[in-house]
Coordinates of C-alpha atoms and ligand atoms in Angstrom, one line a residue:
X87 CA 15.1 -25.9 4.4
X88 CA 12.1 -27.7 3.1
X89 CA 9.6 -25.4 1.4
X90 CA 5.9 -25.9 1.5
X91 CA 3.9 -24.9 -1.5
X92 CA 0.2 -24.5 -2.1
X93 CA -0.7 -24.2 -5.7
X94 CA -3.9 -22.6 -6.9
X95 CA -4.7 -23.5 -10.5
X96 CA -8.1 -21.9 -11.0
X97 CA -10.4 -19.3 -9.7
X98 CA -11.2 -19.7 -6.1
X99 CA -13.4 -17.5 -3.9
X100 CA -12.5 -16.9 -0.3
X101 CA -13.8 -14.8 2.4
X102 CA -11.9 -13.3 5.3
X103 CA -9.1 -15.7 5.9
X104 CA -6.4 -15.1 8.4
X105 CA -3.6 -17.6 8.1
X106 CA -1.2 -17.6 10.9
X107 CA 1.9 -19.5 12.0
X108 CA 0.2 -20.7 15.1
X109 CA -2.9 -22.1 13.3
X110 CA -0.6 -23.7 10.8
X111 CA 1.0 -25.7 13.6
X112 CA -2.2 -26.8 15.2
X113 CA -3.1 -29.7 12.9
X114 CA -0.9 -32.5 11.8
X115 CA -0.1 -33.2 8.2
X116 CA -3.0 -34.7 6.3
X117 CA -3.0 -36.8 3.2
X118 CA -4.0 -35.3 -0.2
X119 CA -0.5 -33.9 -0.7
X120 CA 2.0 -34.4 -3.3
X121 CA 5.4 -34.2 -1.7
X122 CA 5.8 -30.6 -0.5
X123 CA 2.8 -29.3 -2.4
X124 CA -0.5 -28.7 -0.8
X125 CA -3.1 -27.9 -3.4
X126 CA -6.2 -26.1 -2.1
X127 CA -8.3 -28.0 -4.6
X128 CA -7.4 -31.3 -2.9
X129 CA -8.6 -29.7 0.3
X130 CA -12.1 -29.1 -0.8
X131 CA -11.8 -25.8 -2.7
X132 CA -14.2 -25.9 -5.7
X133 CA -12.5 -23.2 -7.7
X134 CA -15.6 -22.1 -9.7
X135 CA -15.5 -18.5 -8.4
X136 CA -19.0 -19.1 -6.8
X137 CA -18.5 -21.4 -3.9
X138 CA -16.8 -20.0 -0.8
X139 CA -13.5 -21.8 -0.7
X140 CA -12.1 -20.2 2.5
X141 CA -12.2 -23.5 4.3
X142 CA -10.2 -25.3 1.6
X143 CA -7.6 -22.6 2.0
X144 CA -7.4 -22.9 5.7
X145 CA -7.3 -26.6 5.7
X146 CA -4.5 -26.8 3.1
X147 CA -2.7 -24.2 5.1
X148 CA -3.0 -26.1 8.4
X149 CA -1.9 -29.3 6.6
X150 CA 1.2 -27.6 5.4
X151 CA 2.9 -27.6 8.7
X152 CA 6.2 -29.0 9.8
X153 CA 8.3 -26.6 7.8
X154 CA 10.0 -23.5 9.2
X155 CA 9.7 -21.7 5.8
X156 CA 6.4 -21.4 4.1
X157 CA 5.9 -20.4 0.5
X158 CA 2.4 -20.2 -0.8
X159 CA 2.3 -20.1 -4.5
X160 CA -0.6 -18.3 -6.2
X161 CA -0.9 -18.9 -9.9
X162 CA -4.6 -18.7 -10.4
X163 CA -7.1 -16.0 -9.4
X164 CA -8.4 -15.5 -6.0
X165 CA -11.5 -13.5 -5.9
X166 CA -13.5 -11.9 -3.0
X167 CA -17.3 -12.1 -2.7
X168 CA -18.7 -9.0 -4.4
X169 CA -21.5 -8.4 -1.9
X170 CA -20.5 -6.3 1.2
X171 CA -23.1 -8.3 3.1
X172 CA -20.9 -11.3 2.9
X173 CA -18.6 -9.5 5.3
X174 CA -21.3 -8.6 7.7
X175 CA -21.7 -12.2 8.7
X176 CA -18.1 -12.4 9.9
X177 CA -17.2 -10.3 12.9
X178 CA -13.9 -8.6 13.3
X179 CA -13.2 -9.0 9.7
X180 CA -11.1 -6.0 8.7
X181 CA -9.2 -7.6 6.0
X182 CA -9.8 -10.1 3.3
X183 CA -6.7 -12.2 3.2
X184 CA -4.3 -12.0 6.1
X185 CA -1.0 -13.5 7.2
X186 CA -0.1 -13.1 10.8
X187 CA 2.8 -14.1 13.1
X188 CA 5.2 -15.4 10.6
X189 CA 9.0 -15.5 10.6
X190 CA 9.9 -16.5 7.1
X191 CA 7.2 -16.4 4.5
X192 CA 7.6 -16.2 0.7
X193 CA 4.5 -15.6 -1.3
X194 CA 4.9 -15.8 -5.0
X195 CA 3.2 -16.5 -8.3
X196 CA 1.7 -15.0 -11.4
X197 CA -1.8 -15.1 -10.0
X198 CA -4.3 -12.3 -9.3
X199 CA -5.9 -11.4 -6.1
X200 CA -9.1 -9.6 -6.9
X201 CA -11.0 -7.8 -4.1
X202 CA -14.2 -7.2 -6.1
X203 CA -14.5 -3.8 -4.5
X204 CA -16.9 -2.0 -6.7
X205 CA -19.9 -2.4 -4.5
X206 CA -17.9 -1.2 -1.5
X207 CA -16.7 1.9 -3.2
X208 CA -20.3 3.1 -3.5
X209 CA -20.4 2.9 0.3
X210 CA -17.5 5.3 0.7
X211 CA -17.5 7.9 3.4
X212 CA -15.3 10.2 1.5
X213 CA -18.2 12.4 0.3
X214 CA -20.4 12.2 3.3
X215 CA -22.4 9.5 1.6
X216 CA -25.5 8.4 3.4
X217 CA -25.3 4.8 4.5
X218 CA -21.6 5.0 4.2
X219 CA -19.4 2.3 5.6
X220 CA -16.2 3.1 7.5
X221 CA -15.2 -0.5 7.9
X222 CA -14.3 -1.5 4.5
X223 CA -11.9 -4.5 4.5
X224 CA -8.3 -4.2 3.5
X225 CA -7.5 -6.5 0.6
X226 CA -4.3 -8.3 1.8
X227 CA -2.5 -7.9 5.1
X228 CA 0.8 -9.0 6.6
X229 CA 0.9 -8.4 10.3
X230 CA 3.2 -9.1 13.3
X231 CA 5.7 -10.9 11.0
X232 CA 9.2 -10.8 9.9
X233 CA 11.3 -11.9 6.9
X234 CA 8.5 -11.8 4.4
X235 CA 8.9 -11.7 0.6
X236 CA 6.0 -11.1 -1.8
X237 CA 6.8 -11.5 -5.5
X238 CA 5.1 -11.3 -8.9
X239 CA 1.5 -11.1 -7.9
X240 CA -1.2 -8.8 -9.2
X241 CA -3.7 -7.1 -6.8
X242 CA -6.9 -5.7 -8.2
X243 CA -10.0 -3.7 -7.1
X244 CA -9.7 -4.0 -3.3
X245 CA -12.6 -2.6 -1.2
X246 CA -10.1 -0.4 0.6
X247 CA -6.3 -0.4 0.5
X248 CA -4.9 -3.3 -1.5
X249 CA -1.9 -4.3 0.7
X250 CA -1.1 -3.4 4.3
X251 CA 2.1 -4.1 6.2
X252 CA 1.6 -3.7 9.9
X253 CA 3.8 -4.4 12.9
X254 CA 6.3 -6.2 10.8
X255 CA 10.1 -6.3 10.2
X256 CA 12.0 -7.0 7.0
X257 CA 9.5 -7.2 4.2
X258 CA 10.4 -7.2 0.6
X259 CA 7.7 -6.7 -2.0
X260 CA 8.9 -6.9 -5.6
X261 CA 7.5 -7.1 -9.1
X262 CA 4.0 -6.5 -8.1
X263 CA 1.2 -4.9 -10.1
X264 CA -1.6 -3.1 -8.2
X265 CA -4.6 -1.7 -10.0
X266 CA -8.0 -0.2 -9.4
X267 CA -10.0 2.5 -11.2
X268 CA -8.9 6.1 -10.8
X269 CA -12.1 7.0 -9.1
X270 CA -12.2 4.2 -6.5
X271 CA -12.0 5.7 -3.0
X272 CA -9.3 4.9 -0.5
X273 CA -7.8 2.1 -2.6
X274 CA -4.2 2.9 -1.7
X275 CA -1.7 0.6 -3.2
X276 CA 0.4 -0.3 -0.2
X277 CA 0.1 1.0 3.3
X278 CA 3.0 0.6 5.7
X279 CA 2.8 1.2 9.4
X280 CA 4.6 0.3 12.6
X281 CA 7.1 -1.5 10.5
X282 CA 10.9 -1.4 9.9
X283 CA 13.0 -2.4 7.0
X284 CA 10.4 -2.5 4.3
X285 CA 11.5 -2.5 0.7
X286 CA 9.2 -2.1 -2.3
X287 CA 10.7 -2.3 -5.7
X288 CA 9.8 -2.8 -9.4
X289 CA 6.2 -2.3 -8.7
X290 CA 3.5 -0.7 -10.9
X291 CA 0.7 0.9 -9.0
X292 CA -2.4 2.5 -10.4
X293 CA -5.2 3.0 -8.0
X294 CA -7.8 5.6 -6.9
X295 CA -5.8 6.8 -3.9
X296 CA -2.2 6.9 -2.8
X297 CA 0.2 4.5 -4.4
X298 CA 2.1 4.1 -1.2
X299 CA 1.1 5.5 2.2
X300 CA 3.2 5.6 5.2
X301 CA 1.7 5.6 8.7
X302 CA 3.2 6.1 12.2
X303 CA 6.2 4.2 13.6
X304 CA 7.7 3.3 10.3
X305 CA 11.4 3.4 9.7
X306 CA 14.1 2.3 7.2
X307 CA 11.7 2.1 4.3
X308 CA 13.0 2.0 0.8
X309 CA 10.8 2.5 -2.3
X310 CA 12.5 2.2 -5.6
X311 CA 11.8 1.6 -9.3
X312 CA 8.2 2.1 -8.8
X313 CA 5.8 3.7 -11.2
X314 CA 2.2 4.4 -11.8
X315 CA 0.6 3.8 -15.2
X316 CA -2.2 5.6 -16.7
X317 CA -4.7 3.8 -19.0
X318 CA -5.9 5.6 -22.1
X319 CA -9.0 7.3 -20.7
X320 CA -12.2 7.3 -22.6
X321 CA -13.5 10.6 -21.5
X322 CA -12.2 13.9 -20.3
X323 CA -14.0 13.3 -17.0
X324 CA -12.1 10.1 -16.4
X325 CA -8.9 11.9 -17.1
X326 CA -9.6 14.2 -14.2
X327 CA -9.6 11.3 -11.9
X328 CA -6.2 9.9 -12.7
X329 CA -4.6 7.8 -10.2
X330 CA -2.3 9.3 -7.7
X331 CA 1.4 8.5 -7.5
X332 CA 1.0 10.0 -4.1
X333 CA 3.1 8.9 -1.3
X334 CA 1.2 10.1 1.6
X335 CA 2.3 10.2 5.2
X336 CA -0.6 9.4 7.4
X337 CA -1.4 11.1 10.5
X338 CA -3.5 10.8 13.6
X339 CA -1.9 9.6 16.8
X340 CA 1.7 10.0 17.7
X341 CA 4.9 8.4 16.5
X342 CA 7.3 8.9 13.7
X343 CA 8.1 8.1 10.2
X344 CA 11.9 8.2 9.5
X345 CA 14.6 7.1 7.2
X346 CA 12.4 6.7 4.2
X347 CA 13.8 6.8 0.7
X348 CA 12.0 7.1 -2.6
X349 CA 14.3 6.5 -5.5
X350 CA 13.9 6.1 -9.3
X351 CA 10.2 6.6 -9.4
X352 CA 8.2 7.5 -12.5
X353 CA 5.0 9.4 -12.2
X354 CA 2.5 9.3 -15.1
X355 CA 0.1 12.2 -14.5
X356 CA -0.5 11.5 -10.8
X357 CA -2.6 14.0 -9.0
X358 CA 0.1 14.8 -6.6
X359 CA 3.4 13.0 -7.2
X360 CA 5.1 14.0 -4.0
X361 CA 3.1 14.7 -1.0
X362 CA 3.6 14.8 2.8
X363 CA 0.3 15.9 4.4
X364 CA 0.0 16.1 8.1
X365 CA -3.3 17.9 7.8
X366 CA -4.8 14.8 6.1
X367 CA -8.6 14.4 6.4
X368 CA -9.9 11.4 4.6
X369 CA -13.6 11.9 4.9
X370 CA -14.4 15.6 5.2
X371 CA -15.7 15.1 8.7
X372 CA -12.5 15.8 10.6
X373 CA -11.1 19.0 11.9
X374 CA -8.1 20.6 10.2
X375 CA -5.7 19.3 12.8
X376 CA -2.2 18.0 12.5
X377 CA -0.9 14.9 14.0
X378 CA 2.1 14.5 16.3
X379 CA 3.8 12.1 14.0
X380 CA 7.4 13.2 13.5
X381 CA 8.5 13.0 10.0
X382 CA 12.3 13.1 9.5
X383 CA 15.0 12.0 7.1
X384 CA 12.9 11.4 4.1
X385 CA 14.7 11.5 0.7
X386 CA 13.4 11.7 -2.8
X387 CA 15.9 11.0 -5.5
X388 CA 15.5 10.5 -9.3
X389 CA 11.8 11.2 -9.4
X390 CA 10.6 11.9 -12.9
X391 CA 7.5 12.2 -15.0
X392 CA 4.3 14.2 -15.0
X393 CA 1.9 15.7 -12.6
X394 CA -1.8 16.0 -13.2
X395 CA -2.1 19.1 -11.0
X396 CA 0.0 22.2 -11.0
X397 CA 1.4 21.6 -7.6
X398 CA 3.7 18.6 -8.1
X399 CA 5.4 18.7 -4.7
X400 CA 3.4 19.4 -1.6
X401 CA 5.0 19.2 1.9
X402 CA 2.4 20.2 4.5
X403 CA 3.9 19.7 7.9
X404 CA 2.6 20.7 11.3
X405 CA 3.7 23.7 13.5
X406 CA 4.3 21.5 16.5
X407 CA 6.3 18.8 14.7
X408 CA 7.8 20.2 11.5
X409 CA 9.2 17.8 9.0
X410 CA 13.0 17.5 9.3
X411 CA 15.7 16.6 6.8
X412 CA 13.6 16.2 3.8
X413 CA 16.0 15.9 0.8
X414 CA 15.2 16.3 -2.8
X415 CA 17.8 15.2 -5.4
X416 CA 17.3 15.2 -9.2
X417 CA 13.6 15.7 -9.4
X418 CA 11.9 16.5 -12.7
X419 CA 8.1 16.7 -12.6
X420 CA 6.4 18.5 -15.5
X421 CA 2.8 19.3 -15.8
X422 CA 0.9 16.6 -17.7
X423 CA 0.3 19.1 -20.5
X424 CA 3.7 19.2 -22.2
X425 CA 6.0 22.0 -21.2
X426 CA 3.7 23.3 -18.6
X427 CA 5.3 24.5 -15.4
X428 CA 4.7 22.9 -12.1
X429 CA 4.9 24.4 -8.6
X430 CA 5.7 23.3 -5.1
X431 CA 4.1 24.2 -1.8
X432 CA 5.6 23.8 1.7
X433 CA 4.4 24.4 5.2
X434 CA 7.0 23.9 8.0
X435 CA 9.2 21.6 5.9
X436 CA 12.9 21.7 6.5
X437 CA 15.6 20.1 4.4
X438 CA 17.9 20.2 1.5
X439 CA 17.9 20.2 -2.3
X440 CA 20.6 18.7 -4.4
X441 CA 21.3 18.5 -8.2
X442 CA 18.5 19.6 -10.5
X443 CA 15.2 19.9 -8.8
X444 CA 12.1 20.9 -10.7
X445 CA 9.7 22.3 -9.5
X446 CA 12.5 24.0 -7.5
X447 CA 11.0 23.5 -4.1
X448 CA 12.6 26.7 -3.0
X449 CA 10.1 26.7 -0.1
X450 CA 12.1 23.9 1.6
X451 CA 13.7 25.6 4.5
X452 CA 17.4 25.0 5.1
X453 CA 18.1 25.2 8.8
X454 CA 21.1 24.0 10.6
X455 CA 19.1 23.1 13.7
X456 CA 17.0 20.5 11.8
Ligands
NAG518 C1 17.0 -3.4 9.6 O1 18.1 -3.6 8.6 C2 19.4 -3.2 9.1 C3 20.3 -3.2 8.0 O2 20.2 -4.4 7.3 C4 19.8 -4.1 10.3 O3 21.0 -3.6 10.8 C5 18.7 -3.9 11.4 O4 19.0 -4.7 12.5 C6 17.3 -4.2 10.9 N1 16.3 -3.9 11.9 C7 15.6 -4.8 12.5 C8 14.6 -4.3 13.5 O5 15.7 -6.0 12.1
NAG519 C1 18.6 8.6 6.8 O1 17.9 7.7 5.9 C2 18.8 7.0 5.0 C3 18.0 6.2 4.1 O2 17.4 7.1 3.2 C4 19.7 6.1 5.9 O3 20.6 5.5 5.0 C5 20.5 7.0 6.9 O4 21.2 6.2 7.7 C6 19.5 7.8 7.7 N1 20.2 8.7 8.6 C7 20.1 8.7 9.9 C8 20.9 9.7 10.6 O5 19.4 7.9 10.4
NAG520 C1 -5.4 23.3 7.1 O1 -4.4 24.1 7.7 C2 -3.2 24.3 7.0 C3 -2.1 25.1 7.8 O2 -2.7 26.1 8.4 C4 -3.5 25.0 5.7 O3 -2.4 25.1 4.9 C5 -4.6 24.1 4.9 O4 -5.0 24.8 3.7 C6 -5.8 23.9 5.8 N1 -6.7 22.9 5.1 C7 -8.0 23.1 5.1 C8 -8.7 22.0 4.3 O5 -8.6 24.0 5.6
NAG521 C1 19.7 13.7 6.4 O1 19.4 13.1 5.1 C2 20.6 12.7 4.4 C3 20.2 12.3 3.0 O2 19.1 11.3 3.0 C4 21.1 11.5 5.2 O3 22.3 11.0 4.6 C5 21.4 11.9 6.6 O4 21.8 10.8 7.3 C6 20.2 12.5 7.2 N1 20.5 13.0 8.6 C7 19.7 12.9 9.6 C8 20.2 13.5 10.9 O5 18.7 12.2 9.6
NAG522 C1 11.5 28.8 -7.9 O1 10.4 28.7 -8.8 C2 9.5 29.8 -8.5 C3 8.2 29.6 -9.4 O2 8.5 29.0 -10.6 C4 10.2 31.1 -9.0 O3 9.4 32.2 -8.8 C5 11.5 31.2 -8.1 O4 12.2 32.4 -8.5 C6 12.4 30.0 -8.2 N1 13.4 30.1 -7.2 C7 14.6 29.8 -7.4 C8 15.6 30.0 -6.3 O5 15.0 29.4 -8.5

């Protein structure tokens, strides 16, 4: 199968680009190509980090048609405009870079995708901020696609979540690095929803919110050999805002999250290393209500490291749809301060423990009917 490559050598700035299989097929192949390589610079991208190069990206993309497998290669830096007003001009722009309607897509490289989110973070609604902005763009989105692989890239400072997988099947994300400051709001590492057969491995995530969050209608998800890293903090205050290694199950609406496995994960002082929270309230303006999302068959195995807070394992499930078949095997999470104990908390969580589990999660209810 011929492979189509687009190579980015230097810093390019793009705004709100959605690349889709169908748009790729619209135009016929142009010149300015070197065999199977379609360099965005040859398609008008300036690459000085100032000029908006979105058009160069789209044109290179559209030119790279005629192949059933696509493989964009990103070796330079792609940066977003830093002013939130740049988004306002574009309607329906909920994400910065998006790939839609693909069957077979391999995105790789050693480059960095920088969402320049710091101005957005100040508009966060998390603390009832005046002039807050609910519609922050997601950094990078894969939607309505299947057989996608993403490898090697670094994602930084997204306005909101860094990566979202939506309505997709068979995604493999590997060797990624995702980072944003510990106090940046809602900058989840990877959010997965309405997707099946997603694997995330060998990934380092250090952000201001959940490392990985799982939304409704997600199944057969495997997360392994993933860790969060903590920078050396300059002040005690910064240390209180360490990134979470949270894996958060998101709520609202109905649906399910099932057959999810977290394995060989290291937590470095995350706020809450293991959390299922069906009472989730992201902006202090919602009622304390649970969702109808059914969470079942979630297993945690070989999870080690430290927790910033005393409660290292929190399983808050709803009365109407308790969590079922949550299994914990070989867990060891110590408090960040050496030798300090950690605790667990459960609400309507049913499941099993196996091997050495610390904190002991004795609140997990064993019940044959679940
Ligand atoms: C998910 O993967 C399993 C095992 O490889 C496979 O049997 C199943 O068909 C896949 N599901 C979808 C929706 O492709
Ligand atoms: C439970 O999830 C595991 C993955 O952790 C999967 O292998 C297994 O088949 C699932 N069990 C059922 C009954 O779906
Ligand atoms: C919401 O309700 C749950 C279950 O009753 C309780 O454990 C939790 O503390 C409540 N949260 C808030 C913010 O009131
Ligand atoms: C319960 O969890 C275990 C361990 O992950 C898995 O093997 C089993 O298939 C699950 N059962 C159901 C009914 O989901
Ligand atoms: C689990 O840990 C708690 C708190 O450390 C302790 O009180 C309890 O006795 C332990 N339960 C078991 C079964 O070891």
